[in-house]
Short mmCIF file of N, CA and C in Angstrom, two decimals:
data_model
loop_
_atom_site.label_atom_id
_atom_site.label_comp_id
_atom_site.label_asym_id
_atom_site.label_seq_id
_atom_site.Cartn_x
_atom_site.Cartn_y
_atom_site.Cartn_z
N MET A 14 -13.83 5.02 -12.09
CA MET A 14 -13.95 4.33 -10.81
C MET A 14 -13.29 5.17 -9.73
N ASP A 15 -13.84 5.10 -8.56
CA ASP A 15 -13.30 5.81 -7.41
C ASP A 15 -11.89 5.31 -7.10
N THR A 16 -10.99 6.23 -6.79
CA THR A 16 -9.59 5.88 -6.54
C THR A 16 -9.43 4.96 -5.33
N ASP A 17 -10.19 5.20 -4.28
CA ASP A 17 -10.09 4.35 -3.09
C ASP A 17 -10.55 2.92 -3.40
N LYS A 18 -11.63 2.79 -4.16
CA LYS A 18 -12.12 1.47 -4.54
C LYS A 18 -11.09 0.76 -5.42
N ARG A 19 -10.47 1.51 -6.33
CA ARG A 19 -9.43 0.94 -7.19
C ARG A 19 -8.25 0.44 -6.36
N LYS A 20 -7.85 1.24 -5.37
CA LYS A 20 -6.74 0.84 -4.50
C LYS A 20 -7.06 -0.45 -3.74
N ILE A 21 -8.26 -0.51 -3.18
CA ILE A 21 -8.64 -1.66 -2.36
C ILE A 21 -8.72 -2.92 -3.22
N LEU A 22 -9.37 -2.85 -4.36
CA LEU A 22 -9.51 -4.04 -5.21
C LEU A 22 -8.16 -4.49 -5.77
N SER A 23 -7.32 -3.55 -6.16
CA SER A 23 -6.01 -3.91 -6.69
C SER A 23 -5.13 -4.52 -5.59
N ALA A 24 -5.16 -3.93 -4.40
CA ALA A 24 -4.38 -4.46 -3.28
C ALA A 24 -4.91 -5.84 -2.87
N LEU A 25 -6.21 -6.03 -2.93
CA LEU A 25 -6.80 -7.33 -2.60
C LEU A 25 -6.35 -8.41 -3.59
N CYS A 26 -6.25 -8.04 -4.85
CA CYS A 26 -5.76 -9.00 -5.86
C CYS A 26 -4.34 -9.45 -5.53
N HIS A 27 -3.47 -8.50 -5.25
CA HIS A 27 -2.07 -8.84 -4.99
C HIS A 27 -1.88 -9.47 -3.61
N GLY A 28 -2.70 -9.12 -2.66
CA GLY A 28 -2.56 -9.65 -1.31
C GLY A 28 -3.30 -10.95 -1.07
N ALA A 29 -4.00 -11.45 -2.06
CA ALA A 29 -4.78 -12.67 -1.89
C ALA A 29 -3.90 -13.87 -1.54
N ILE A 30 -2.65 -13.85 -1.93
CA ILE A 30 -1.75 -14.96 -1.65
C ILE A 30 -1.50 -15.11 -0.15
N PHE A 31 -1.71 -14.04 0.60
CA PHE A 31 -1.51 -14.10 2.05
C PHE A 31 -2.67 -14.76 2.77
N PHE A 32 -3.84 -14.85 2.12
CA PHE A 32 -4.98 -15.48 2.76
C PHE A 32 -4.83 -16.98 2.84
N SER A 33 -4.29 -17.56 1.79
CA SER A 33 -4.15 -19.00 1.73
C SER A 33 -3.32 -19.35 0.51
N VAL A 34 -2.72 -20.52 0.52
CA VAL A 34 -1.97 -20.96 -0.65
C VAL A 34 -2.79 -21.93 -1.48
N THR A 35 -4.05 -22.05 -1.16
CA THR A 35 -4.93 -22.94 -1.90
C THR A 35 -5.67 -22.17 -2.98
N ILE A 36 -6.80 -22.65 -3.36
CA ILE A 36 -7.58 -22.07 -4.45
C ILE A 36 -8.08 -20.66 -4.12
N LEU A 37 -8.17 -20.32 -2.85
CA LEU A 37 -8.65 -19.00 -2.45
C LEU A 37 -7.73 -17.89 -2.97
N SER A 38 -6.43 -18.15 -2.97
CA SER A 38 -5.50 -17.11 -3.43
C SER A 38 -5.64 -16.85 -4.93
N VAL A 39 -6.13 -17.80 -5.67
CA VAL A 39 -6.38 -17.61 -7.09
C VAL A 39 -7.83 -17.19 -7.34
N GLY A 40 -8.72 -17.62 -6.48
CA GLY A 40 -10.14 -17.33 -6.65
C GLY A 40 -10.49 -15.87 -6.47
N ILE A 41 -9.83 -15.20 -5.55
CA ILE A 41 -10.12 -13.78 -5.32
C ILE A 41 -9.78 -12.93 -6.55
N PRO A 42 -8.57 -13.05 -7.13
CA PRO A 42 -8.31 -12.26 -8.35
C PRO A 42 -9.21 -12.63 -9.52
N ILE A 43 -9.58 -13.91 -9.63
CA ILE A 43 -10.49 -14.32 -10.71
C ILE A 43 -11.86 -13.65 -10.52
N ALA A 44 -12.36 -13.66 -9.29
CA ALA A 44 -13.65 -13.03 -9.01
C ALA A 44 -13.61 -11.53 -9.30
N ILE A 45 -12.53 -10.88 -8.87
CA ILE A 45 -12.40 -9.44 -9.12
C ILE A 45 -12.27 -9.18 -10.62
N LEU A 46 -11.57 -10.04 -11.33
CA LEU A 46 -11.40 -9.89 -12.77
C LEU A 46 -12.75 -9.89 -13.49
N PHE A 47 -13.65 -10.78 -13.06
CA PHE A 47 -14.95 -10.87 -13.73
C PHE A 47 -15.98 -9.87 -13.22
N LEU A 48 -15.80 -9.36 -12.01
CA LEU A 48 -16.82 -8.48 -11.43
C LEU A 48 -16.57 -6.99 -11.65
N THR A 49 -15.37 -6.60 -12.01
CA THR A 49 -15.09 -5.18 -12.15
C THR A 49 -15.06 -4.77 -13.61
N ASP A 50 -15.31 -3.50 -13.84
CA ASP A 50 -15.25 -2.94 -15.18
C ASP A 50 -14.01 -2.06 -15.38
N ASP A 51 -13.27 -1.82 -14.30
CA ASP A 51 -12.10 -0.94 -14.34
C ASP A 51 -10.92 -1.66 -14.98
N SER A 52 -10.33 -1.05 -16.00
CA SER A 52 -9.23 -1.70 -16.72
C SER A 52 -7.97 -1.84 -15.88
N VAL A 53 -7.70 -0.89 -15.00
CA VAL A 53 -6.51 -0.97 -14.14
C VAL A 53 -6.66 -2.12 -13.15
N VAL A 54 -7.82 -2.26 -12.56
CA VAL A 54 -8.06 -3.35 -11.62
C VAL A 54 -7.99 -4.69 -12.35
N LYS A 55 -8.53 -4.76 -13.55
CA LYS A 55 -8.45 -5.99 -14.33
C LYS A 55 -7.00 -6.35 -14.64
N ASP A 56 -6.19 -5.35 -15.01
CA ASP A 56 -4.78 -5.60 -15.28
C ASP A 56 -4.05 -6.08 -14.03
N ASN A 57 -4.38 -5.50 -12.88
CA ASN A 57 -3.77 -5.95 -11.62
C ASN A 57 -4.21 -7.37 -11.28
N ALA A 58 -5.46 -7.71 -11.54
CA ALA A 58 -5.95 -9.06 -11.27
C ALA A 58 -5.25 -10.07 -12.18
N LYS A 59 -5.07 -9.74 -13.45
CA LYS A 59 -4.37 -10.63 -14.37
C LYS A 59 -2.92 -10.82 -13.95
N GLU A 60 -2.27 -9.73 -13.56
CA GLU A 60 -0.88 -9.82 -13.14
C GLU A 60 -0.74 -10.64 -11.86
N SER A 61 -1.68 -10.48 -10.96
CA SER A 61 -1.68 -11.26 -9.72
C SER A 61 -1.88 -12.75 -10.03
N LEU A 62 -2.79 -13.06 -10.92
CA LEU A 62 -3.00 -14.45 -11.32
C LEU A 62 -1.74 -15.04 -11.96
N ASN A 63 -1.11 -14.27 -12.81
CA ASN A 63 0.13 -14.73 -13.43
C ASN A 63 1.19 -15.02 -12.37
N PHE A 64 1.31 -14.15 -11.38
CA PHE A 64 2.28 -14.35 -10.31
C PHE A 64 1.96 -15.61 -9.52
N HIS A 65 0.69 -15.79 -9.16
CA HIS A 65 0.30 -16.97 -8.38
C HIS A 65 0.58 -18.25 -9.15
N ILE A 66 0.23 -18.27 -10.42
CA ILE A 66 0.47 -19.46 -11.25
C ILE A 66 1.97 -19.74 -11.36
N ASN A 67 2.76 -18.69 -11.55
CA ASN A 67 4.21 -18.87 -11.62
C ASN A 67 4.76 -19.43 -10.31
N ILE A 68 4.28 -18.94 -9.19
CA ILE A 68 4.74 -19.44 -7.89
C ILE A 68 4.41 -20.92 -7.75
N TYR A 69 3.21 -21.32 -8.16
CA TYR A 69 2.84 -22.74 -8.08
C TYR A 69 3.73 -23.60 -8.99
N ILE A 70 3.97 -23.13 -10.20
CA ILE A 70 4.81 -23.89 -11.14
C ILE A 70 6.24 -24.01 -10.60
N TYR A 71 6.80 -22.89 -10.13
CA TYR A 71 8.15 -22.93 -9.58
C TYR A 71 8.21 -23.83 -8.34
N GLY A 72 7.16 -23.80 -7.52
CA GLY A 72 7.12 -24.66 -6.34
C GLY A 72 7.16 -26.14 -6.70
N ILE A 73 6.44 -26.51 -7.74
CA ILE A 73 6.44 -27.91 -8.18
C ILE A 73 7.82 -28.29 -8.73
N ILE A 74 8.38 -27.42 -9.55
CA ILE A 74 9.71 -27.70 -10.12
C ILE A 74 10.77 -27.79 -9.02
N PHE A 75 10.76 -26.84 -8.10
CA PHE A 75 11.76 -26.86 -7.03
C PHE A 75 11.53 -28.04 -6.09
N GLY A 76 10.27 -28.44 -5.92
CA GLY A 76 9.99 -29.63 -5.11
C GLY A 76 10.58 -30.88 -5.74
N ILE A 77 10.52 -30.96 -7.04
CA ILE A 77 11.14 -32.09 -7.75
C ILE A 77 12.66 -32.03 -7.61
N LEU A 78 13.21 -30.83 -7.63
CA LEU A 78 14.66 -30.67 -7.54
C LEU A 78 15.21 -30.97 -6.14
N ILE A 79 14.34 -31.22 -5.18
CA ILE A 79 14.81 -31.62 -3.86
C ILE A 79 15.64 -32.90 -3.96
N TRP A 80 15.31 -33.75 -4.91
CA TRP A 80 16.07 -34.99 -5.11
C TRP A 80 17.53 -34.71 -5.45
N LEU A 81 17.79 -33.55 -6.06
CA LEU A 81 19.16 -33.18 -6.41
C LEU A 81 19.79 -32.27 -5.36
N LEU A 82 19.08 -32.06 -4.25
CA LEU A 82 19.50 -31.25 -3.12
C LEU A 82 19.58 -29.75 -3.41
N ILE A 83 19.34 -29.34 -4.63
CA ILE A 83 19.31 -27.91 -4.93
C ILE A 83 17.92 -27.33 -4.68
N GLY A 84 16.94 -28.21 -4.52
CA GLY A 84 15.57 -27.76 -4.32
C GLY A 84 15.35 -27.06 -3.00
N PHE A 85 16.08 -27.45 -1.96
CA PHE A 85 15.90 -26.83 -0.64
C PHE A 85 16.20 -25.33 -0.65
N PRO A 86 17.38 -24.90 -1.12
CA PRO A 86 17.62 -23.45 -1.14
C PRO A 86 16.71 -22.72 -2.11
N LEU A 87 16.33 -23.38 -3.21
CA LEU A 87 15.43 -22.73 -4.16
C LEU A 87 14.04 -22.54 -3.56
N LEU A 88 13.58 -23.51 -2.77
CA LEU A 88 12.27 -23.36 -2.12
C LEU A 88 12.31 -22.26 -1.06
N VAL A 89 13.43 -22.13 -0.36
CA VAL A 89 13.57 -21.03 0.61
C VAL A 89 13.52 -19.69 -0.11
N LEU A 90 14.25 -19.60 -1.20
CA LEU A 90 14.24 -18.37 -2.00
C LEU A 90 12.85 -18.08 -2.55
N LEU A 91 12.16 -19.11 -3.00
CA LEU A 91 10.79 -18.94 -3.50
C LEU A 91 9.86 -18.45 -2.39
N GLY A 92 10.04 -18.96 -1.18
CA GLY A 92 9.23 -18.50 -0.05
C GLY A 92 9.45 -17.03 0.24
N ILE A 93 10.69 -16.60 0.15
CA ILE A 93 11.00 -15.18 0.38
C ILE A 93 10.38 -14.32 -0.72
N VAL A 94 10.53 -14.76 -1.97
CA VAL A 94 9.93 -14.02 -3.10
C VAL A 94 8.41 -13.98 -2.96
N ASN A 95 7.83 -15.10 -2.54
CA ASN A 95 6.38 -15.19 -2.38
C ASN A 95 5.88 -14.25 -1.29
N PHE A 96 6.70 -13.92 -0.35
CA PHE A 96 6.31 -13.01 0.73
C PHE A 96 6.58 -11.55 0.37
N VAL A 97 7.72 -11.28 -0.25
CA VAL A 97 8.15 -9.90 -0.48
C VAL A 97 7.47 -9.26 -1.70
N MET A 98 7.38 -10.00 -2.79
CA MET A 98 6.87 -9.40 -4.02
C MET A 98 5.42 -8.90 -3.93
N PRO A 99 4.49 -9.65 -3.30
CA PRO A 99 3.14 -9.08 -3.16
C PRO A 99 3.11 -7.82 -2.29
N ILE A 100 3.98 -7.74 -1.29
CA ILE A 100 4.04 -6.53 -0.47
C ILE A 100 4.50 -5.35 -1.31
N ILE A 101 5.52 -5.56 -2.15
CA ILE A 101 5.97 -4.50 -3.05
C ILE A 101 4.85 -4.10 -4.00
N ALA A 102 4.12 -5.09 -4.51
CA ALA A 102 3.01 -4.80 -5.43
C ALA A 102 1.92 -3.98 -4.73
N ILE A 103 1.58 -4.36 -3.50
CA ILE A 103 0.55 -3.62 -2.75
C ILE A 103 0.99 -2.18 -2.50
N LEU A 104 2.23 -1.99 -2.09
CA LEU A 104 2.73 -0.64 -1.85
C LEU A 104 2.73 0.18 -3.15
N ASN A 105 3.11 -0.43 -4.24
CA ASN A 105 3.12 0.26 -5.52
C ASN A 105 1.71 0.65 -5.95
N VAL A 106 0.76 -0.25 -5.76
CA VAL A 106 -0.63 0.03 -6.14
C VAL A 106 -1.22 1.13 -5.25
N MET A 107 -0.86 1.14 -3.99
CA MET A 107 -1.37 2.18 -3.09
C MET A 107 -0.79 3.56 -3.41
N ASN A 108 0.47 3.59 -3.84
CA ASN A 108 1.11 4.87 -4.16
C ASN A 108 0.69 5.41 -5.53
N ASP A 109 0.45 4.53 -6.48
CA ASP A 109 0.05 4.96 -7.82
C ASP A 109 -1.11 4.09 -8.30
N PRO A 110 -2.34 4.40 -7.89
CA PRO A 110 -3.48 3.54 -8.22
C PRO A 110 -3.89 3.57 -9.69
N ASN A 111 -3.38 4.52 -10.45
CA ASN A 111 -3.77 4.61 -11.86
C ASN A 111 -2.87 3.81 -12.78
N GLN A 112 -1.85 3.17 -12.23
CA GLN A 112 -0.91 2.39 -13.02
C GLN A 112 -0.89 0.95 -12.50
N PRO A 113 -1.18 -0.05 -13.35
CA PRO A 113 -1.12 -1.44 -12.88
C PRO A 113 0.32 -1.86 -12.59
N TYR A 114 0.49 -2.71 -11.59
CA TYR A 114 1.81 -3.19 -11.22
C TYR A 114 2.17 -4.40 -12.08
N SER A 115 3.43 -4.48 -12.44
CA SER A 115 3.92 -5.59 -13.24
C SER A 115 5.05 -6.28 -12.49
N TYR A 116 4.86 -7.57 -12.18
CA TYR A 116 5.90 -8.33 -11.48
C TYR A 116 7.07 -8.59 -12.42
N PRO A 117 8.29 -8.46 -11.92
CA PRO A 117 9.44 -8.79 -12.76
C PRO A 117 9.70 -10.31 -12.78
N PHE A 118 10.30 -10.77 -13.83
CA PHE A 118 10.79 -12.15 -13.95
C PHE A 118 9.71 -13.22 -13.89
N ILE A 119 8.52 -12.94 -14.40
CA ILE A 119 7.50 -13.98 -14.45
C ILE A 119 7.06 -14.17 -15.89
N PHE A 120 6.51 -15.33 -16.16
CA PHE A 120 5.93 -15.61 -17.47
C PHE A 120 4.47 -15.19 -17.42
N ARG A 121 4.06 -14.41 -18.38
CA ARG A 121 2.69 -13.95 -18.44
C ARG A 121 1.86 -14.93 -19.26
N LEU A 122 0.99 -15.64 -18.57
CA LEU A 122 0.14 -16.62 -19.22
C LEU A 122 -1.21 -16.05 -19.61
N LEU A 123 -1.64 -15.01 -18.92
CA LEU A 123 -2.94 -14.38 -19.19
C LEU A 123 -2.74 -13.00 -19.78
#
């Protein structure tokens, strides 16, 4: 696969969370996962999906923890992580398109 195409598709997978926090942020990596034949792009799409799913799960848990007042700072921290980590992933993918990015501290479901 062309390196520029690999960069764009991989960056789109990781940056999909910036488009919306609804189904669109998960739908883009799923579509790319099924439409591409490149193994690096597929790995980036899977990792992006894992990150999005983890963010949703943590958001629900931290939302419940609001009742204990610890949820507020955790949700702020989650918002920061949700903004910073995809940017780091995009920069990493752009600098080294032949290596899939792996998010730290997430559970890999896919």
